[in-house]
Amino acid sequence: EADIYQTPRYLVIGTGKKITLECSQTMGHDKMYWYQQDPGMELHLIHYSYGVNSTEKGDLSSESTVSRIRTEHFPLTLESARPSHTSQYLCASSMPPWAGGADTQYFGPGTRLTVL
Amino acid sequence: AQKVTQAQTEISVVEKEDVTLDCVYETRDTTYYLFWYKQPPSGELVFLIRRNSFDEQNEISGRYSWNFQKSTSSFNFTITASQVVDSAVYFCALSESTGANNLFFGTGTRLTVIP
């Protein structure tokens, strides 16, 4: 059982608001990820991090930003939310092989964001 | 380039039937890993299995079994005697040993088990 948490689970906000989606894990995993999942089910990697002070862009261009100041925390921020940002956002973490892990990703419960 | 194809978008079966979810992958790496995840209606992705490219043994876990065949680049998932609780979206994914080791997901198969 993975210990990875996301808050809020559901968020409905108006256009132009700044929002931060929280993700925390208690497994000491080095690597963390953010995925965006559209209603058609497909998962898109938007950000990942190898560890503290590391952030990388994923395969899908995103207007969001991330930070990694602590190992366990990987928040995602949208400076000005738009309806096109409406989606489910999933956070994951893994212990990469160079750190002695199998690199299996464990996912949080997700945040379902609706921008009006 | 890496790619994962799940050709079955949606499958419906009657409870107690067996069902196989197909997964075909492409990679140039000789070392890679294959995964299956389950996403129930609650939204969380639940890890089911991880196989490396050097281990072609089939695996069985309760009603779940996986058939890995490198010759056809397939990693199929079978649920025996399906139950309503198996209704979910199932994702196959690939991770390569080179590069960032990130997961490449298929587009998912939505399984509905009808009571």
Short mmCIF file of N, CA and C in Angstrom, two decimals, chain A residues 1 9-10 31 33 35 37 39-43 45 48 50 59 88 90 97-98 102-109 112, chain B residues 9-10 33 35 37 39 41-47 50 89 91 95 99-110:
data_model
loop_
_atom_site.label_atom_id
_atom_site.label_comp_id
_atom_site.label_asym_id
_atom_site.label_seq_id
_atom_site.Cartn_x
_atom_site.Cartn_y
_atom_site.Cartn_z
N GLU A 1 0.85 -1.20 0.00
CA GLU A 1 0.00 0.00 0.00
C GLU A 1 0.88 1.25 0.00
N ARG A 9 -9.19 16.92 -3.04
CA ARG A 9 -9.64 15.86 -3.94
C ARG A 9 -10.48 16.44 -5.07
N TYR A 10 -11.25 17.45 -4.75
CA TYR A 10 -12.10 18.12 -5.74
C TYR A 10 -11.96 19.63 -5.55
N LYS A 31 11.92 10.21 -6.60
CA LYS A 31 11.33 10.71 -7.83
C LYS A 31 9.83 10.93 -7.63
N TYR A 33 6.14 12.75 -9.68
CA TYR A 33 5.58 13.02 -11.01
C TYR A 33 4.20 13.69 -10.86
N TYR A 35 0.77 13.97 -13.43
CA TYR A 35 0.12 13.61 -14.67
C TYR A 35 -1.19 14.37 -14.79
N GLN A 37 -4.88 13.91 -16.62
CA GLN A 37 -5.70 12.89 -17.27
C GLN A 37 -6.97 13.53 -17.79
N PRO A 39 -10.71 13.60 -19.94
CA PRO A 39 -11.90 12.75 -19.83
C PRO A 39 -11.84 11.51 -20.71
N GLY A 40 -11.01 11.52 -21.73
CA GLY A 40 -10.87 10.34 -22.58
C GLY A 40 -9.95 9.29 -21.99
N MET A 41 -9.53 9.48 -20.77
CA MET A 41 -8.74 8.54 -19.98
C MET A 41 -7.24 8.65 -20.16
N GLU A 42 -6.76 9.18 -21.27
CA GLU A 42 -5.33 9.15 -21.53
C GLU A 42 -4.54 9.95 -20.50
N LEU A 43 -3.42 9.40 -20.08
CA LEU A 43 -2.57 10.04 -19.07
C LEU A 43 -1.42 10.75 -19.76
N LEU A 45 2.16 12.93 -18.89
CA LEU A 45 3.14 13.39 -17.92
C LEU A 45 3.40 14.87 -18.15
N TYR A 48 8.06 16.23 -13.69
CA TYR A 48 8.63 15.24 -12.79
C TYR A 48 9.86 15.82 -12.12
N TYR A 50 13.60 14.56 -9.97
CA TYR A 50 14.50 13.49 -9.54
C TYR A 50 14.78 13.55 -8.04
N ASP A 59 6.09 15.21 -21.03
CA ASP A 59 5.83 15.06 -22.46
C ASP A 59 4.79 16.04 -22.96
N GLN A 88 -8.34 15.93 -14.46
CA GLN A 88 -7.89 15.27 -13.24
C GLN A 88 -6.37 15.30 -13.22
N LEU A 90 -3.01 13.78 -11.35
CA LEU A 90 -2.55 12.66 -10.54
C LEU A 90 -1.08 12.84 -10.21
N PRO A 97 16.11 3.19 -9.67
CA PRO A 97 17.11 2.12 -9.51
C PRO A 97 18.41 2.60 -8.88
N TRP A 98 18.85 3.82 -9.22
CA TRP A 98 20.12 4.29 -8.67
C TRP A 98 20.05 4.53 -7.16
N ALA A 102 12.87 -0.13 -7.42
CA ALA A 102 12.48 -0.77 -8.66
C ALA A 102 11.81 0.22 -9.61
N ASP A 103 11.71 1.46 -9.20
CA ASP A 103 11.14 2.53 -10.02
C ASP A 103 9.66 2.34 -10.32
N THR A 104 8.99 1.53 -9.54
CA THR A 104 7.55 1.39 -9.70
C THR A 104 6.88 2.66 -9.19
N GLN A 105 5.99 3.22 -9.98
CA GLN A 105 5.30 4.44 -9.58
C GLN A 105 4.04 4.10 -8.79
N TYR A 106 3.89 4.80 -7.67
CA TYR A 106 2.69 4.67 -6.85
C TYR A 106 1.96 6.00 -6.89
N PHE A 107 0.65 5.91 -7.07
CA PHE A 107 -0.15 7.10 -7.34
C PHE A 107 -1.00 7.53 -6.15
N GLY A 108 -1.22 8.84 -6.08
CA GLY A 108 -2.17 9.38 -5.13
C GLY A 108 -3.58 9.27 -5.68
N PRO A 109 -4.57 9.73 -4.89
CA PRO A 109 -5.97 9.58 -5.28
C PRO A 109 -6.43 10.55 -6.35
N ARG A 112 -9.52 16.37 -8.81
CA ARG A 112 -10.37 16.67 -9.96
C ARG A 112 -10.65 18.16 -9.97
N THR B 9 -10.77 -0.33 -26.51
CA THR B 9 -11.14 0.87 -25.76
C THR B 9 -12.09 0.51 -24.62
N GLU B 10 -13.08 -0.32 -24.95
CA GLU B 10 -14.07 -0.72 -23.95
C GLU B 10 -14.42 -2.18 -24.14
N TYR B 33 10.75 -2.31 -18.74
CA TYR B 33 9.82 -2.83 -17.74
C TYR B 33 8.40 -2.58 -18.22
N PHE B 35 4.22 -2.69 -17.07
CA PHE B 35 3.36 -2.53 -15.91
C PHE B 35 1.90 -2.64 -16.31
N TYR B 37 -1.75 -1.17 -14.46
CA TYR B 37 -2.40 -0.42 -13.39
C TYR B 37 -3.91 -0.52 -13.57
N GLN B 39 -7.51 1.49 -12.60
CA GLN B 39 -8.10 2.74 -12.14
C GLN B 39 -9.59 2.54 -11.92
N PRO B 41 -13.43 3.55 -10.35
CA PRO B 41 -14.16 4.83 -10.45
C PRO B 41 -13.70 5.89 -9.47
N SER B 42 -13.08 5.50 -8.38
CA SER B 42 -12.60 6.48 -7.41
C SER B 42 -11.47 7.34 -7.97
N GLY B 43 -10.79 6.85 -9.02
CA GLY B 43 -9.82 7.69 -9.71
C GLY B 43 -8.35 7.37 -9.46
N GLU B 44 -8.06 6.67 -8.39
CA GLU B 44 -6.66 6.38 -8.09
C GLU B 44 -6.13 5.26 -8.98
N LEU B 45 -4.89 5.37 -9.39
CA LEU B 45 -4.26 4.29 -10.15
C LEU B 45 -3.62 3.32 -9.17
N VAL B 46 -4.01 2.06 -9.29
CA VAL B 46 -3.51 1.03 -8.39
C VAL B 46 -2.53 0.13 -9.16
N PHE B 47 -1.33 0.02 -8.62
CA PHE B 47 -0.31 -0.82 -9.25
C PHE B 47 -0.69 -2.28 -9.13
N ARG B 50 4.63 -5.52 -12.24
CA ARG B 50 5.80 -5.01 -12.95
C ARG B 50 6.61 -6.21 -13.42
N VAL B 89 -10.88 1.03 -15.33
CA VAL B 89 -10.05 1.25 -16.50
C VAL B 89 -8.68 0.65 -16.19
N PHE B 91 -4.71 0.19 -17.36
CA PHE B 91 -3.64 0.79 -18.16
C PHE B 91 -2.43 -0.12 -18.19
N SER B 95 8.36 1.25 -19.29
CA SER B 95 9.44 2.10 -18.81
C SER B 95 10.74 1.57 -19.40
N GLY B 99 17.40 6.95 -20.55
CA GLY B 99 16.63 8.18 -20.46
C GLY B 99 16.13 8.41 -19.06
N ALA B 100 14.99 9.02 -18.95
CA ALA B 100 14.46 9.43 -17.66
C ALA B 100 13.73 8.32 -16.92
N ASN B 101 13.62 7.14 -17.49
CA ASN B 101 12.91 6.01 -16.88
C ASN B 101 11.45 6.32 -16.58
N ASN B 102 10.87 7.24 -17.34
CA ASN B 102 9.48 7.56 -17.09
C ASN B 102 8.57 6.51 -17.71
N LEU B 103 7.31 6.51 -17.26
CA LEU B 103 6.33 5.56 -17.77
C LEU B 103 5.66 6.10 -19.03
N PHE B 104 5.49 5.24 -20.01
CA PHE B 104 4.67 5.56 -21.18
C PHE B 104 3.42 4.69 -21.09
N PHE B 105 2.29 5.37 -20.98
CA PHE B 105 1.04 4.66 -20.78
C PHE B 105 0.32 4.40 -22.10
N GLY B 106 -0.40 3.29 -22.15
CA GLY B 106 -1.38 3.10 -23.21
C GLY B 106 -2.59 3.96 -22.91
N THR B 107 -3.55 3.91 -23.81
CA THR B 107 -4.72 4.77 -23.67
C THR B 107 -5.79 4.16 -22.76
N GLY B 108 -5.55 2.96 -22.28
CA GLY B 108 -6.46 2.36 -21.31
C GLY B 108 -7.59 1.56 -21.95
N THR B 109 -8.05 0.56 -21.21
CA THR B 109 -9.22 -0.25 -21.60
C THR B 109 -10.23 -0.18 -20.47
N ARG B 110 -11.43 0.26 -20.80
CA ARG B 110 -12.49 0.33 -19.78
C ARG B 110 -13.22 -1.00 -19.75
#
